[in-house]
Backbone as a ProteinNet text record, in pm:
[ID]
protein_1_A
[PRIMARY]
XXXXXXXXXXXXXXXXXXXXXXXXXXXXXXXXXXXXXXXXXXXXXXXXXXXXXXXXXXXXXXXXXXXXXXXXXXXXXXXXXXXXXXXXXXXXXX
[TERTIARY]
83.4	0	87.3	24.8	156.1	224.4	259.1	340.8	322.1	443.2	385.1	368.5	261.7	218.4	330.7	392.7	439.2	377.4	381.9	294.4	461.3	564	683.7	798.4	903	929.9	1037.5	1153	1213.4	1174.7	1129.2	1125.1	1240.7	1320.8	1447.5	1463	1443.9	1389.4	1548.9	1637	1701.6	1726.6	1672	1627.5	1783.3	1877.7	1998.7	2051.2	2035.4	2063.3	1953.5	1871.9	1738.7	1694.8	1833.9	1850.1	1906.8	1855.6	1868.3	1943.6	1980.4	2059.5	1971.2	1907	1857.4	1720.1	1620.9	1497.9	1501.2	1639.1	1633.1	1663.5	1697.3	1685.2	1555.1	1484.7	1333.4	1229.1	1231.9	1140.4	1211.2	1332.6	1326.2	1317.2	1318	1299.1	1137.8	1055.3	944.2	909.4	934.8	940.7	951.4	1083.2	1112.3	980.2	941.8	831.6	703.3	674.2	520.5	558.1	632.9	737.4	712.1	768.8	780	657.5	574.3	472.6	321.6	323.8	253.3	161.7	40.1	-40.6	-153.5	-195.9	-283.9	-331.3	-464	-527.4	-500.1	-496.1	-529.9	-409	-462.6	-354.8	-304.9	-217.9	-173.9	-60.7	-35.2	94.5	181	55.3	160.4	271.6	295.6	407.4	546.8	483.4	587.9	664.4	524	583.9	650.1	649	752.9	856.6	873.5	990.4	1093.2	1031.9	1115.8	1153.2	1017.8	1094	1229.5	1230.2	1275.2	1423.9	1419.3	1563	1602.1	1498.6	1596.9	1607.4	1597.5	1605.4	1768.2	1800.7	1950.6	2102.6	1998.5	2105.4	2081.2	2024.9	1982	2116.1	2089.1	2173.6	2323.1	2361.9	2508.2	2540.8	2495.3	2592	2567.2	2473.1	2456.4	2393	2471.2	2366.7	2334.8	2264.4	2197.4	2002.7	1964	1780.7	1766.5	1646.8	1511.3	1432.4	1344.5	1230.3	1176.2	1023.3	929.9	812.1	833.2	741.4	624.9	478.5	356.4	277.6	304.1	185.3	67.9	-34.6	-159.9	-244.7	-296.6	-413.2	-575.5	-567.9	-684	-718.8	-827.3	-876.4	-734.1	-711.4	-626.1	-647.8	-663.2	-690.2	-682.3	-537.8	-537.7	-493.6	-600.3	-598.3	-570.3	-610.6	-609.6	-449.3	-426.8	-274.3	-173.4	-182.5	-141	-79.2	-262.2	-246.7	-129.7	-144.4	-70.5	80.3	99.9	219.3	312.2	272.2	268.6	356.2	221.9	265	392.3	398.5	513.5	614.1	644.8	748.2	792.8	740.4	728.7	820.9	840.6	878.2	1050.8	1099.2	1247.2	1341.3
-118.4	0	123.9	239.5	352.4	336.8	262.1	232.8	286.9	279.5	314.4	205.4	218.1	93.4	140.4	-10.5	13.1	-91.2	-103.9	-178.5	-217.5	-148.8	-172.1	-183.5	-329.6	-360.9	-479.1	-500.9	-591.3	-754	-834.3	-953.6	-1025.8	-1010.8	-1035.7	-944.5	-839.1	-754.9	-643.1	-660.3	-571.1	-479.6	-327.1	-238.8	-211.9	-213.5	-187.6	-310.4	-381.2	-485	-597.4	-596.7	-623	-735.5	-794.8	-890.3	-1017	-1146.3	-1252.1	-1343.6	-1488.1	-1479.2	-1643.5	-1697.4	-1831.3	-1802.8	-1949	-2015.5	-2027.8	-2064.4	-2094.1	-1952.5	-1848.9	-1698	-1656.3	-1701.4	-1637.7	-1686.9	-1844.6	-1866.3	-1873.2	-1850.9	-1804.1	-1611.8	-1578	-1412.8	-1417.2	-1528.6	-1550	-1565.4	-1666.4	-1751.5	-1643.2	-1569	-1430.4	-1398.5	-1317.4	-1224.6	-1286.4	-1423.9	-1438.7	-1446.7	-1548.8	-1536.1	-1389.9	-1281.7	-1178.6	-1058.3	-1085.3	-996.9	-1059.7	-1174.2	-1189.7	-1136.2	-1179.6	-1116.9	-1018.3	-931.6	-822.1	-713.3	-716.1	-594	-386	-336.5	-383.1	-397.8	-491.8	-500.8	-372.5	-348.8	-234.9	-308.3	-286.2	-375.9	-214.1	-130.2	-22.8	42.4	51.8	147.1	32	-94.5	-185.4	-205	-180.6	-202.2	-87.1	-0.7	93.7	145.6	124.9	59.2	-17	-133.7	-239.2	-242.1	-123	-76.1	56.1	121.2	269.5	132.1	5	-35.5	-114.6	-180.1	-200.8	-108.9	-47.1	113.8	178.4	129.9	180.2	108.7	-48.4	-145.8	-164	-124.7	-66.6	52	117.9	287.2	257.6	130.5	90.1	10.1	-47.3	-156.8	-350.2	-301.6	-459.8	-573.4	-666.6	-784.6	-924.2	-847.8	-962.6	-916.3	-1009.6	-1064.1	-1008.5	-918	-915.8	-1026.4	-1024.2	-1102.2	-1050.5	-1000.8	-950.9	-1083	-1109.3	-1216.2	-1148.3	-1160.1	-1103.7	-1194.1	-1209.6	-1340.7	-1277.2	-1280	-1190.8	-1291	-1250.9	-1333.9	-1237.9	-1178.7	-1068.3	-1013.5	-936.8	-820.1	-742.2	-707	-564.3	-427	-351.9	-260	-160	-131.4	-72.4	-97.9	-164	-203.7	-134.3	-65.8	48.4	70	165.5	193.1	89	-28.5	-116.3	-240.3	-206	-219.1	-161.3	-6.3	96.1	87	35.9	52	-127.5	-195.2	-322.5	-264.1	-210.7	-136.7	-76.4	14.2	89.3	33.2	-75.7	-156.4	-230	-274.2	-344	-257.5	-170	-87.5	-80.2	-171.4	-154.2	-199.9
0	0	0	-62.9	-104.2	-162.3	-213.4	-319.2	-473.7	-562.6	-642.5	-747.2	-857.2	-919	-1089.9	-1105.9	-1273.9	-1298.8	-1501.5	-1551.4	-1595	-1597.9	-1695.4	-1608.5	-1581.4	-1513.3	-1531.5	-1477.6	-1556.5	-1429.8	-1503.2	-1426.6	-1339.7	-1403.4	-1300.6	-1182.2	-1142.3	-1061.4	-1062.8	-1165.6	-1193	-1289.5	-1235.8	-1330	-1401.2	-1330	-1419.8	-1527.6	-1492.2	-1602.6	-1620.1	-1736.7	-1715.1	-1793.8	-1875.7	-1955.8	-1905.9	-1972.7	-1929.2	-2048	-2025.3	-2115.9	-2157.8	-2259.8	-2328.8	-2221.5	-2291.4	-2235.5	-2086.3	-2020.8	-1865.7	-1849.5	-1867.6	-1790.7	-1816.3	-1895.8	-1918.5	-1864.1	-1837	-1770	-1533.3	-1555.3	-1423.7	-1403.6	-1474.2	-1477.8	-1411	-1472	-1511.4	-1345.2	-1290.8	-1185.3	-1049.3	-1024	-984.4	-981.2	-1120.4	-1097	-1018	-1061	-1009.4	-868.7	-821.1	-685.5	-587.9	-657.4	-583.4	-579.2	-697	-725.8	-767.2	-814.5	-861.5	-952.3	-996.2	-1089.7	-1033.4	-1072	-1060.1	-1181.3	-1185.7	-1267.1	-1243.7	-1337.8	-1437.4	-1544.5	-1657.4	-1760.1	-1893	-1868.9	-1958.5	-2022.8	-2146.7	-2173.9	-2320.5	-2321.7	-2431.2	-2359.9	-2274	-2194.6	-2180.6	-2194	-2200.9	-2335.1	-2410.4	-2590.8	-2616.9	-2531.7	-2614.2	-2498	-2399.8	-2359.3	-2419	-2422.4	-2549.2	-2708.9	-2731.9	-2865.4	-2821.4	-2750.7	-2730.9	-2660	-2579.7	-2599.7	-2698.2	-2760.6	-2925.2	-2977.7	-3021.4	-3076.6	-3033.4	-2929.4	-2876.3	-2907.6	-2920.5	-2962.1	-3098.2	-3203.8	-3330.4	-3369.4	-3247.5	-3247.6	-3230.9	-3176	-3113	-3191.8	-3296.6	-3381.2	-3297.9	-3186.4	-3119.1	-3219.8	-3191.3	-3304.3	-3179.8	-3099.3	-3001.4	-3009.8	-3006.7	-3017.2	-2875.1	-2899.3	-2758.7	-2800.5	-2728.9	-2707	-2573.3	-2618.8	-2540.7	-2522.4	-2428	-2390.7	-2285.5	-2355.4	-2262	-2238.5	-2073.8	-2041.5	-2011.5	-2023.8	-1916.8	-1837.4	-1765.5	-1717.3	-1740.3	-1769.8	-1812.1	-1926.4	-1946.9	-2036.4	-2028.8	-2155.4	-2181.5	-2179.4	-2064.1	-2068.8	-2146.5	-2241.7	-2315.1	-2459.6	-2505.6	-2600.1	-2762.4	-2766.8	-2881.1	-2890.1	-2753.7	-2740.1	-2713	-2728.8	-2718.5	-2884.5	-2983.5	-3089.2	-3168.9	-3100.8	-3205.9	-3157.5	-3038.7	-2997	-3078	-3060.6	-3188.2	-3318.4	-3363.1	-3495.2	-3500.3	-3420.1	-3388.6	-3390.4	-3302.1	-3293.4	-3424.2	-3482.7	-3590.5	-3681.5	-3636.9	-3736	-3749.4	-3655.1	-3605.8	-3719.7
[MASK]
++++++++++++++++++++++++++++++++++++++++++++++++++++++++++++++++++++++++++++++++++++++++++++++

């Protein structure tokens, strides 16, 4: 309580280095999160999509030749759906 709420967040629970490395860093990133936070409404997922576009976008900008992968589990309605569509799009665009 008081706290403040993000929708955008790195699952490993380290905001400075927020990357994991194969299938076993992703599904324990995974593990971490439900572990420490679990699930809760409501679902927003555009502030995440462009997060993740705005950091490929940097390693785009640096010459990096390593893969993201944005993995979105939900358990709910998408709250923001529209901005969420468009933020898709957006990305797509990398």
């Amino acid at each position: 309580t008081g706290g403040k709420v993000s929708h955008c967040f790195p699952l490993n629970g380290k905001p400075d280095s927020p990357y994991v490395q194969g299938v076993d860093g992703v599904v324990n990133a995974y593990h971490h999160a439900l572990t420490q936070w679990g699930l809760s409404g409501p679902t927003v997922f555009s502030e995440l999509i462009h997060a993740t576009a705005s950091m490929c976008q940097a390693h785009v900008d640096t010459g990096a030749t390593n893969y993201t992968i944005l993995l979105i589990i939900t358990d709910g309605i998408i709250t923001d759906l529209e901005a969420t569509k468009a933020a898709i799009i957006d990305a797509c665009r990398l």
